[in-house]
CSV table of C-alpha atoms in Angstrom, one decimal:
chain,number,residue,atom,x,y,z
A,26,UNK,CA,28.6,-18.3,15.9
A,27,UNK,CA,24.9,-18.7,15.6
A,28,UNK,CA,21.7,-17.7,17.4
A,29,UNK,CA,22.0,-20.7,19.8
A,30,UNK,CA,25.7,-20.1,20.7
A,31,UNK,CA,26.1,-16.3,20.6
A,32,UNK,CA,25.2,-15.7,24.2
A,33,UNK,CA,27.5,-18.4,25.4
A,34,UNK,CA,30.3,-16.9,23.3
A,35,UNK,CA,29.6,-13.5,24.9
A,36,UNK,CA,29.7,-15.0,28.4
A,37,UNK,CA,33.0,-16.8,27.6
A,38,UNK,CA,34.6,-13.6,26.1
A,39,UNK,CA,33.5,-11.5,29.1
A,40,UNK,CA,34.8,-14.0,31.6
A,41,UNK,CA,38.3,-14.2,29.9
A,42,UNK,CA,38.6,-10.5,29.1
A,43,UNK,CA,38.5,-11.0,25.3
A,44,UNK,CA,37.1,-7.6,24.3
A,45,UNK,CA,37.1,-8.0,20.5
A,46,UNK,CA,35.3,-11.3,20.7
A,47,UNK,CA,32.8,-9.9,23.2
A,48,UNK,CA,32.1,-6.9,20.9
A,49,UNK,CA,31.6,-9.3,18.0
A,50,UNK,CA,29.2,-11.5,20.0
A,51,UNK,CA,27.2,-8.6,21.3
A,52,UNK,CA,26.9,-7.2,17.8
A,53,UNK,CA,25.6,-10.6,16.6
A,54,UNK,CA,23.0,-10.5,19.3
A,55,UNK,CA,21.9,-7.0,18.4
A,56,UNK,CA,21.7,-7.9,14.7
A,57,UNK,CA,19.7,-11.1,15.3
A,58,UNK,CA,17.9,-10.1,18.5
A,59,UNK,CA,14.4,-11.5,17.5
A,60,UNK,CA,15.8,-14.9,16.6
A,61,UNK,CA,18.1,-15.0,19.7
A,62,UNK,CA,15.1,-14.1,22.0
A,63,UNK,CA,13.4,-17.3,21.0
A,64,UNK,CA,16.2,-19.6,22.2
A,65,UNK,CA,16.5,-21.3,25.6
A,66,UNK,CA,19.7,-19.5,26.4
A,67,UNK,CA,17.9,-16.1,26.2
A,68,UNK,CA,15.8,-17.1,29.2
A,69,UNK,CA,19.0,-17.4,31.3
A,70,UNK,CA,20.2,-13.8,30.5
A,71,UNK,CA,20.9,-11.7,33.6
A,72,UNK,CA,18.4,-8.8,33.9
A,73,UNK,CA,21.1,-6.2,33.6
A,74,UNK,CA,22.5,-7.7,30.4
A,75,UNK,CA,19.0,-7.9,28.9
A,76,UNK,CA,18.4,-4.2,29.8
A,77,UNK,CA,21.7,-3.3,28.0
A,78,UNK,CA,20.4,-5.0,24.8
A,79,UNK,CA,16.9,-3.5,24.8
A,80,UNK,CA,18.2,0.0,25.6
A,81,UNK,CA,20.8,-0.1,22.8
A,82,UNK,CA,20.2,2.2,19.8
A,83,UNK,CA,21.8,-0.5,17.6
A,84,UNK,CA,19.2,-3.1,18.4
A,85,UNK,CA,17.8,-4.6,15.1
A,86,UNK,CA,14.2,-5.6,15.3
A,87,UNK,CA,11.3,-5.7,12.8
A,88,UNK,CA,9.3,-3.4,15.2
A,89,UNK,CA,9.3,-2.2,18.8
A,90,UNK,CA,6.6,-4.9,19.5
A,91,UNK,CA,9.4,-7.5,19.1
A,92,UNK,CA,11.3,-5.9,22.0
A,93,UNK,CA,8.2,-6.0,24.2
A,94,UNK,CA,7.5,-9.6,23.3
A,95,UNK,CA,11.1,-10.5,24.2
A,96,UNK,CA,10.9,-8.9,27.6
A,97,UNK,CA,7.5,-10.6,28.3
A,98,UNK,CA,9.0,-13.9,27.3
A,99,UNK,CA,12.0,-13.4,29.7
A,100,UNK,CA,9.8,-12.4,32.6
A,101,UNK,CA,7.4,-15.3,31.9
A,102,UNK,CA,10.2,-17.8,32.2
A,103,UNK,CA,10.3,-17.2,36.0
A,104,UNK,CA,7.6,-14.7,36.9
A,105,UNK,CA,7.9,-15.2,40.7
A,106,UNK,CA,11.6,-14.1,40.6
A,107,UNK,CA,11.5,-11.6,37.7
A,108,UNK,CA,8.3,-9.5,38.1
A,109,UNK,CA,10.2,-7.2,40.4
A,110,UNK,CA,12.6,-6.4,37.5
A,111,UNK,CA,10.0,-6.0,34.9
A,112,UNK,CA,9.3,-2.3,35.3
A,113,UNK,CA,13.0,-1.3,34.7
A,114,UNK,CA,13.2,-3.6,31.7
A,115,UNK,CA,10.0,-2.2,30.1
A,116,UNK,CA,11.7,1.3,30.3
A,117,UNK,CA,13.9,0.0,27.5
A,118,UNK,CA,10.9,-0.5,25.2
A,119,UNK,CA,10.2,2.5,23.1
A,120,UNK,CA,6.4,2.4,23.1
A,121,UNK,CA,5.9,5.6,21.2
A,122,UNK,CA,7.4,4.0,18.1
A,123,UNK,CA,4.6,1.4,17.9
A,124,UNK,CA,1.6,1.6,15.7
A,125,UNK,CA,-1.9,1.5,17.1
A,126,UNK,CA,-2.3,-2.1,16.0
A,127,UNK,CA,1.0,-3.1,17.6
A,128,UNK,CA,0.1,-1.4,20.8
A,129,UNK,CA,-3.2,-3.3,21.0
A,130,UNK,CA,-1.2,-6.4,21.8
A,131,UNK,CA,0.6,-4.6,24.6
A,132,UNK,CA,-2.7,-3.6,26.2
A,133,UNK,CA,-4.2,-7.1,25.6
A,134,UNK,CA,-1.4,-8.8,27.6
A,135,UNK,CA,-2.4,-8.7,31.2
A,136,UNK,CA,0.8,-8.7,33.1
A,137,UNK,CA,-0.5,-7.3,36.4
A,138,UNK,CA,0.3,-9.9,38.9
A,139,UNK,CA,0.5,-10.0,42.7
A,140,UNK,CA,4.0,-10.4,44.0
A,141,UNK,CA,3.8,-10.3,47.8
A,142,UNK,CA,0.7,-9.5,49.7
A,143,UNK,CA,-1.3,-6.7,48.1
A,144,UNK,CA,1.8,-5.3,46.2
A,145,UNK,CA,1.3,-5.3,42.4
A,146,UNK,CA,3.7,-4.8,39.6
A,147,UNK,CA,2.3,-3.2,36.4
A,148,UNK,CA,4.6,-3.7,33.5
A,149,UNK,CA,3.1,-1.3,31.0
A,150,UNK,CA,1.0,1.2,32.9
A,151,UNK,CA,3.4,4.0,32.1
A,152,UNK,CA,3.5,3.0,28.5
A,153,UNK,CA,-0.1,4.1,28.1
A,154,UNK,CA,1.0,7.6,28.9
A,155,UNK,CA,4.1,7.4,26.7
A,156,UNK,CA,1.9,6.4,23.8
A,157,UNK,CA,-0.4,9.4,24.0
A,158,UNK,CA,0.4,11.6,21.1
A,159,UNK,CA,-0.8,14.8,22.8
A,160,UNK,CA,1.7,14.3,25.6
A,161,UNK,CA,5.3,15.6,25.4
A,162,UNK,CA,7.8,12.9,24.9
A,163,UNK,CA,11.4,12.8,26.0
A,164,UNK,CA,14.3,12.2,23.6
A,165,UNK,CA,14.9,8.8,25.1
A,166,UNK,CA,11.3,7.7,24.6
A,167,UNK,CA,11.3,8.6,20.9
A,168,UNK,CA,14.8,8.0,19.9
A,169,UNK,CA,14.9,5.8,16.8
A,170,UNK,CA,16.9,2.7,16.7
A,171,UNK,CA,19.6,2.7,14.0
A,172,UNK,CA,21.2,-0.8,13.6
A,173,UNK,CA,24.8,-0.8,12.3
A,174,UNK,CA,23.7,-2.7,9.2
A,175,UNK,CA,21.9,-0.2,7.1
A,176,UNK,CA,20.2,-0.2,3.7
A,177,UNK,CA,22.4,1.8,1.2
A,178,UNK,CA,21.4,3.1,-2.2
A,179,UNK,CA,24.1,3.8,-4.7
A,180,UNK,CA,24.0,6.0,-7.8
A,181,UNK,CA,21.1,5.6,-10.3
A,182,UNK,CA,19.4,7.6,-13.1
A,183,UNK,CA,16.4,9.8,-13.6
A,184,UNK,CA,13.8,9.4,-16.4
A,185,UNK,CA,13.7,12.0,-19.1
A,186,UNK,CA,12.6,11.6,-22.7
A,187,UNK,CA,15.6,13.7,-23.8
A,188,UNK,CA,18.4,11.4,-22.8
A,189,UNK,CA,20.9,14.2,-23.2
A,190,UNK,CA,19.1,16.0,-20.3
A,191,UNK,CA,19.4,13.1,-17.9
A,192,UNK,CA,21.4,13.7,-14.8
A,193,UNK,CA,22.8,10.4,-13.3
A,194,UNK,CA,23.6,10.3,-9.6
A,195,UNK,CA,26.8,10.1,-7.7
A,196,UNK,CA,25.1,9.9,-4.3
A,197,UNK,CA,24.9,7.2,-1.7
A,198,UNK,CA,21.9,7.3,0.6
A,199,UNK,CA,21.2,5.1,3.6
A,200,UNK,CA,18.1,4.3,5.6
A,201,UNK,CA,19.0,5.3,9.1
A,202,UNK,CA,15.9,3.8,10.6
A,203,UNK,CA,12.3,2.7,10.2
A,204,UNK,CA,9.8,5.0,11.9
A,205,UNK,CA,6.2,4.2,12.9
A,206,UNK,CA,3.7,7.0,12.3
A,207,UNK,CA,0.1,7.4,13.4
A,208,UNK,CA,-2.0,4.3,12.9
A,209,UNK,CA,-0.4,2.0,10.4
A,210,UNK,CA,1.6,4.6,8.4
A,211,UNK,CA,5.3,3.8,8.2
A,212,UNK,CA,8.1,5.7,6.5
A,213,UNK,CA,11.8,5.4,6.0
A,214,UNK,CA,14.3,8.0,7.1
A,215,UNK,CA,16.9,8.5,4.3
A,216,UNK,CA,20.2,10.3,4.8
A,217,UNK,CA,23.2,11.1,2.6
A,218,UNK,CA,26.2,8.8,3.2
A,219,UNK,CA,28.8,9.8,0.5
A,220,UNK,CA,29.4,10.6,-3.1
A,221,UNK,CA,31.0,8.4,-5.8
A,222,UNK,CA,34.3,10.0,-6.8
A,223,UNK,CA,34.7,11.4,-10.3
A,224,UNK,CA,31.7,10.2,-12.4
A,225,UNK,CA,28.1,9.2,-11.6
A,226,UNK,CA,26.9,5.6,-12.0
A,227,UNK,CA,23.9,3.8,-13.2
A,228,UNK,CA,23.4,0.2,-14.5
A,229,UNK,CA,26.5,-0.5,-12.4
A,230,UNK,CA,27.4,-3.4,-10.1
A,231,UNK,CA,27.5,-3.1,-6.3
A,232,UNK,CA,28.9,-5.6,-3.8
A,233,UNK,CA,30.0,-5.8,-0.1
A,234,UNK,CA,33.1,-7.7,0.9
A,235,UNK,CA,34.7,-7.6,4.4
A,236,UNK,CA,32.5,-4.6,5.4
A,237,UNK,CA,33.5,-2.5,2.4
A,238,UNK,CA,31.4,-1.4,-0.5
A,239,UNK,CA,32.6,-2.0,-4.1
A,240,UNK,CA,31.2,-0.1,-7.1
A,241,UNK,CA,32.2,-1.2,-10.5
A,242,UNK,CA,31.3,-0.7,-14.2
A,243,UNK,CA,28.0,0.7,-15.4
A,244,UNK,CA,27.3,3.9,-17.3
A,245,UNK,CA,27.9,7.5,-16.6
A,246,UNK,CA,25.9,9.3,-19.4
A,247,UNK,CA,23.3,8.8,-22.1
A,248,UNK,CA,23.9,10.4,-25.5
A,249,UNK,CA,21.8,9.9,-28.7
A,250,UNK,CA,20.2,6.6,-27.5
A,251,UNK,CA,23.6,5.1,-26.6
A,252,UNK,CA,25.4,5.2,-23.3
A,253,UNK,CA,29.0,5.8,-22.3
A,254,UNK,CA,30.5,3.0,-20.2
A,255,UNK,CA,32.4,3.9,-17.1
A,256,UNK,CA,35.5,2.0,-16.3
A,257,UNK,CA,35.8,3.5,-12.8
A,258,UNK,CA,36.1,0.8,-10.1
A,259,UNK,CA,36.2,2.1,-6.5
A,260,UNK,CA,35.9,0.8,-3.0
A,261,UNK,CA,34.3,2.7,-0.1
A,262,UNK,CA,35.3,2.1,3.5
A,263,UNK,CA,32.5,3.3,5.8
A,264,UNK,CA,34.7,3.2,8.9
A,265,UNK,CA,37.1,5.7,7.4
A,266,UNK,CA,34.7,7.5,5.2
A,267,UNK,CA,37.1,7.3,2.2
A,268,UNK,CA,37.3,5.8,-1.3
A,269,UNK,CA,40.1,3.9,-3.0
A,270,UNK,CA,40.6,3.5,-6.8
A,271,UNK,CA,41.0,-0.2,-7.7
A,272,UNK,CA,41.9,-2.2,-10.8
A,273,UNK,CA,39.4,-2.1,-13.7
A,274,UNK,CA,37.7,-5.2,-15.1
A,275,UNK,CA,38.9,-6.9,-18.2
A,276,UNK,CA,35.8,-5.9,-20.1
A,277,UNK,CA,33.5,-2.8,-19.9
A,278,UNK,CA,30.0,-3.9,-18.9
A,279,UNK,CA,26.7,-2.5,-17.6
A,280,UNK,CA,23.3,-3.8,-16.6
A,281,UNK,CA,24.9,-6.7,-14.7
A,282,UNK,CA,25.0,-8.1,-11.2
A,283,UNK,CA,28.0,-8.0,-8.9
A,284,UNK,CA,27.9,-10.6,-6.1
A,285,UNK,CA,30.2,-11.6,-3.3
A,286,UNK,CA,30.9,-15.4,-2.8
A,287,UNK,CA,33.5,-16.4,-0.2
A,288,UNK,CA,36.4,-13.9,-0.5
A,289,UNK,CA,35.8,-13.1,-4.1
A,290,UNK,CA,33.5,-10.8,-6.2
A,291,UNK,CA,31.9,-11.9,-9.4
A,292,UNK,CA,30.8,-9.6,-12.3
A,293,UNK,CA,28.3,-11.7,-14.3
A,294,UNK,CA,27.3,-11.0,-17.9
A,295,UNK,CA,25.8,-7.6,-18.8
A,296,UNK,CA,25.8,-5.2,-21.8
A,297,UNK,CA,29.1,-4.1,-23.3
A,298,UNK,CA,27.4,-1.6,-25.7
A,299,UNK,CA,23.9,-0.8,-26.8
A,300,UNK,CA,21.9,-4.0,-27.6
A,301,UNK,CA,25.0,-6.3,-27.2
A,302,UNK,CA,25.2,-8.4,-24.1
A,303,UNK,CA,28.0,-10.8,-23.1
A,304,UNK,CA,28.4,-14.2,-21.6
A,305,UNK,CA,31.7,-13.5,-19.8
A,306,UNK,CA,32.1,-13.6,-16.0
A,307,UNK,CA,35.0,-12.0,-14.1
A,308,UNK,CA,36.3,-12.8,-10.7
A,309,UNK,CA,37.9,-10.1,-8.5
A,310,UNK,CA,40.7,-11.0,-5.9
A,311,UNK,CA,40.9,-8.3,-3.3
A,312,UNK,CA,44.3,-9.5,-2.1
A,313,UNK,CA,46.0,-9.0,-5.5
A,314,UNK,CA,43.6,-6.2,-6.7
A,315,UNK,CA,43.1,-8.1,-10.0
A,316,UNK,CA,40.4,-9.4,-12.2
A,317,UNK,CA,40.4,-12.7,-14.1
A,318,UNK,CA,38.0,-14.6,-16.3
A,319,UNK,CA,36.2,-17.7,-15.0
A,320,UNK,CA,33.7,-20.1,-16.6
A,321,UNK,CA,31.4,-18.1,-18.9
A,322,UNK,CA,27.6,-18.3,-18.9
A,323,UNK,CA,25.8,-20.7,-21.3
A,324,UNK,CA,24.5,-17.7,-23.2
A,325,UNK,CA,24.9,-13.9,-23.2
A,326,UNK,CA,22.7,-12.3,-20.5
A,327,UNK,CA,21.9,-8.9,-19.2
A,328,UNK,CA,19.3,-7.6,-16.8
A,329,UNK,CA,19.3,-10.8,-14.9
A,330,UNK,CA,19.0,-11.2,-11.1
A,331,UNK,CA,21.5,-13.0,-9.0
A,332,UNK,CA,21.6,-14.1,-5.3
A,333,UNK,CA,24.1,-16.1,-3.3
A,334,UNK,CA,22.4,-18.6,-1.0
A,335,UNK,CA,24.4,-21.1,1.1
A,336,UNK,CA,27.5,-20.5,-1.0
A,337,UNK,CA,25.8,-21.1,-4.3
A,338,UNK,CA,25.1,-18.5,-7.1
A,339,UNK,CA,21.4,-18.5,-8.3
A,340,UNK,CA,20.6,-16.6,-11.5
A,341,UNK,CA,17.1,-15.9,-12.7
A,342,UNK,CA,15.6,-14.4,-15.9
A,343,UNK,CA,17.3,-11.6,-17.9
A,344,UNK,CA,17.6,-10.8,-21.6
A,345,UNK,CA,19.1,-13.2,-24.0
A,346,UNK,CA,21.1,-12.2,-27.1
A,347,UNK,CA,17.8,-11.3,-28.9
A,348,UNK,CA,16.7,-9.3,-25.9
A,349,UNK,CA,13.9,-11.6,-25.1
A,350,UNK,CA,12.9,-12.0,-21.4
A,351,UNK,CA,13.7,-15.4,-20.0
A,352,UNK,CA,12.0,-17.8,-17.6
A,353,UNK,CA,15.3,-19.6,-16.7
A,354,UNK,CA,16.6,-20.3,-13.2
A,355,UNK,CA,20.0,-21.9,-12.8
A,356,UNK,CA,23.0,-22.4,-10.5
A,357,UNK,CA,26.2,-20.9,-11.8
A,358,UNK,CA,29.6,-22.4,-10.7
A,359,UNK,CA,32.7,-20.3,-11.5
A,360,UNK,CA,34.7,-23.4,-11.7
A,361,UNK,CA,32.2,-25.7,-13.5
A,362,UNK,CA,29.5,-23.8,-15.4
A,363,UNK,CA,25.8,-24.1,-15.2
A,364,UNK,CA,23.2,-26.4,-13.6
A,365,UNK,CA,19.6,-25.7,-14.7
A,366,UNK,CA,16.8,-25.7,-12.2
A,367,UNK,CA,13.0,-25.4,-12.6
A,368,UNK,CA,11.9,-22.5,-14.8
A,369,UNK,CA,10.0,-19.6,-13.4
A,370,UNK,CA,6.3,-19.4,-14.2
A,371,UNK,CA,6.7,-15.9,-15.6
A,372,UNK,CA,9.3,-14.5,-18.0
A,373,UNK,CA,11.1,-11.4,-16.7
A,374,UNK,CA,14.2,-9.2,-16.9
A,375,UNK,CA,15.3,-6.0,-15.1
A,376,UNK,CA,13.7,-7.6,-12.0
A,377,UNK,CA,14.8,-8.2,-8.4
A,378,UNK,CA,15.5,-11.4,-6.5
A,379,UNK,CA,16.3,-11.7,-2.8
A,380,UNK,CA,16.9,-14.6,-0.3
A,381,UNK,CA,14.7,-14.8,2.8
A,382,UNK,CA,14.3,-17.7,5.2
A,383,UNK,CA,16.0,-20.1,2.7
A,384,UNK,CA,13.8,-19.2,-0.2
A,385,UNK,CA,14.3,-16.9,-3.2
A,386,UNK,CA,11.7,-14.1,-3.8
A,387,UNK,CA,11.4,-12.7,-7.3
A,388,UNK,CA,9.5,-9.5,-8.1
A,389,UNK,CA,9.2,-6.7,-10.7
A,390,UNK,CA,10.8,-6.2,-14.0
A,391,UNK,CA,9.5,-6.4,-17.6
A,392,UNK,CA,8.1,-9.4,-19.6
A,393,UNK,CA,7.6,-10.2,-23.3
A,394,UNK,CA,4.6,-8.7,-25.1
A,395,UNK,CA,4.8,-9.5,-28.9
A,396,UNK,CA,7.6,-7.2,-30.2
A,397,UNK,CA,7.6,-5.0,-27.1
A,398,UNK,CA,7.7,-5.3,-23.3
A,399,UNK,CA,5.2,-4.7,-20.6
A,400,UNK,CA,5.4,-4.5,-16.8
A,401,UNK,CA,5.7,-7.7,-14.9
A,402,UNK,CA,4.0,-7.2,-11.5
A,403,UNK,CA,3.5,-10.9,-10.8
A,404,UNK,CA,5.7,-12.2,-8.0
A,405,UNK,CA,7.0,-15.7,-7.3
A,406,UNK,CA,9.1,-17.5,-4.7
A,407,UNK,CA,11.5,-20.4,-5.3
A,408,UNK,CA,12.1,-23.3,-2.9
A,409,UNK,CA,15.6,-24.8,-3.5
A,410,UNK,CA,14.7,-27.9,-1.5
A,411,UNK,CA,11.8,-28.9,-3.8
A,412,UNK,CA,13.1,-27.1,-6.9
A,413,UNK,CA,9.7,-25.5,-7.3
A,414,UNK,CA,8.0,-22.1,-7.7
A,415,UNK,CA,4.9,-20.7,-6.2
A,416,UNK,CA,3.2,-17.3,-6.6
A,417,UNK,CA,2.9,-14.7,-4.0
A,418,UNK,CA,1.2,-11.3,-3.7
A,419,UNK,CA,1.7,-9.2,-6.9
A,420,UNK,CA,3.4,-5.8,-6.7
A,421,UNK,CA,0.9,-2.9,-6.2
A,422,UNK,CA,2.8,-0.8,-8.9
A,423,UNK,CA,5.4,-1.6,-11.5
A,424,UNK,CA,9.1,-1.6,-10.5
A,425,UNK,CA,11.3,-2.0,-13.6
A,426,UNK,CA,15.0,-1.5,-13.1
A,427,UNK,CA,14.5,-1.2,-9.3
A,428,UNK,CA,16.9,-1.9,-6.5
A,429,UNK,CA,16.2,-4.5,-3.8
A,430,UNK,CA,17.5,-5.8,-0.4
A,431,UNK,CA,16.4,-7.7,2.7
A,432,UNK,CA,16.4,-5.7,5.9
A,433,UNK,CA,15.1,-6.9,9.2
A,434,UNK,CA,13.5,-9.9,7.7
A,435,UNK,CA,11.5,-8.2,5.0
A,436,UNK,CA,12.1,-7.7,1.2
A,437,UNK,CA,12.4,-4.1,0.0
A,438,UNK,CA,11.9,-3.1,-3.7
A,439,UNK,CA,13.0,0.5,-4.4
A,440,UNK,CA,12.4,2.8,-7.3
A,441,UNK,CA,12.4,1.8,-11.0
A,442,UNK,CA,9.8,2.9,-13.6
A,443,UNK,CA,6.6,1.8,-15.3
A,444,UNK,CA,7.2,0.4,-18.8
A,445,UNK,CA,3.6,1.2,-20.0
A,446,UNK,CA,3.8,5.0,-19.7
A,447,UNK,CA,7.5,5.4,-18.8
A,448,UNK,CA,6.6,7.1,-15.6
A,449,UNK,CA,8.8,6.9,-12.5
A,450,UNK,CA,8.0,4.5,-9.7
A,451,UNK,CA,9.9,6.5,-7.1
A,452,UNK,CA,8.4,4.5,-4.2
A,453,UNK,CA,9.7,1.9,-1.8
A,454,UNK,CA,7.6,-1.2,-1.2
A,455,UNK,CA,8.2,-3.7,1.5
A,456,UNK,CA,7.0,-7.3,1.5
A,457,UNK,CA,6.2,-9.0,4.8
A,458,UNK,CA,6.2,-12.8,4.3
A,459,UNK,CA,4.3,-13.3,7.6
A,460,UNK,CA,1.4,-11.2,6.5
A,461,UNK,CA,1.7,-11.8,2.8
A,462,UNK,CA,1.4,-8.1,2.1
A,463,UNK,CA,3.2,-5.3,0.4
A,464,UNK,CA,3.5,-2.1,2.4
A,465,UNK,CA,4.1,1.4,0.9
A,466,UNK,CA,7.2,2.8,2.7
A,467,UNK,CA,7.1,6.2,1.0
A,468,UNK,CA,9.4,7.9,-1.6
A,469,UNK,CA,13.0,7.2,-2.1
A,470,UNK,CA,15.6,10.0,-2.4
A,471,UNK,CA,17.8,11.0,-5.3
A,472,UNK,CA,17.8,9.0,-8.6
A,473,UNK,CA,14.9,6.7,-9.4
A,474,UNK,CA,15.9,4.0,-11.8
A,475,UNK,CA,18.9,1.7,-12.6
A,476,UNK,CA,19.9,2.2,-8.9
A,477,UNK,CA,21.7,-0.4,-6.8
A,478,UNK,CA,21.2,-1.3,-3.2
A,479,UNK,CA,23.1,-3.3,-0.5
A,480,UNK,CA,23.3,-3.8,3.2
A,481,UNK,CA,26.4,-2.2,4.8
A,482,UNK,CA,27.6,-2.0,8.4
A,483,UNK,CA,27.9,1.7,9.3
A,484,UNK,CA,29.5,3.4,12.3
A,485,UNK,CA,27.0,4.4,15.0
A,486,UNK,CA,28.2,8.0,14.7
A,487,UNK,CA,26.1,8.2,11.5
A,488,UNK,CA,23.0,8.0,13.8
A,489,UNK,CA,23.6,11.6,15.0
A,490,UNK,CA,20.9,14.2,14.3
A,491,UNK,CA,20.4,15.2,10.7
A,492,UNK,CA,21.5,18.5,9.3
A,493,UNK,CA,19.6,20.3,6.5
A,494,UNK,CA,22.3,19.1,4.1
A,495,UNK,CA,21.8,15.5,5.1
A,496,UNK,CA,18.1,15.4,4.1
A,497,UNK,CA,16.7,14.4,0.7
A,498,UNK,CA,15.4,17.1,-1.6
């Protein structure tokens, strides 16, 4: 199923009463609505089906302006027949969630057209009233969309010069929605999801397989400039809201990436004790609940960034066995080893890398500075087709040991710290590749550094109103 076929699949499933397939197809449309709305099939949607999509709380769009544009496109495909349905469709657009700049486009599009005789249809006249901040708004007008796929933060640590006083986190938080405030101000709404059983986690690995969250390895406590490795390996099922204890890895490890490829998880490199990293890679089989060694790395690595793109595992940077920051970029094959690619232009470790639109975006971390490290705020993007790197907008503040994810077509960098003065960078920054800008999305909840993030499909029941206990401190 893809953006060009999903609507046909939905029609087929509905015609033959295949409820599970219909639900899957509709969920695909909701998750990929902006891309689907640009296809030819979208223009053939019945009005009532389009209305169902735009009214759904689970609709995943970069902003409410995307919903407006989709409706405009649908009406414009056959204005003579569809203008009469435009008013009801526009009621599904949540205009109060737009920023002033976004709403300018709404006002600029003149969709007042004569239908028959002197009768006119105005598509957005009522929206002007809805957008007025001084006017009361109904719950439906202001209800935030909360797609099933949410951004989840797992565990983490807080900075404290006295490592014995640090309090690592057991908490899981999720971003329920993006909210547009006055003008161009945006913020994220964070809510508690669950707690890791037993011990807290930082410098751990997090992966998602078959809709379930896996948390493995990492540390649970600092003591006298060393850290205690945590063997706990658990899986969280968001549908049931429960945890399950699973088999431990063959080796203790922290400061490593955990990635899903096919139906397996891979724990790649990492530290096994203070200032000692490893080259081993372990593969997890969920069917047998077992770990096994696969092809090792060419050299010990920790603090590297890993992304799976088109079924291939890309690894950038990290610390070598001398704890020097690297410029390397390579493909890792669990069955066959390493294929080296073009080096990054900047050395870095403890950084982030995410795949977006077929390219790999690298940001944050530390870089070499004589015998010490300094913040790496330069950002670069890798094109696998040309095997080349290019720079993009630097980070506005340092993010060392941060978490990252791609949500709704934008790259998020969350938390971390500043290497220069060891201060916390408890902010969320979002990169928009269409505008080439970083946006400040406000503060993150809970722990600040050595946190992990992923995207996880959550039940719609989690979109219910918050309680005081749900809100971040």
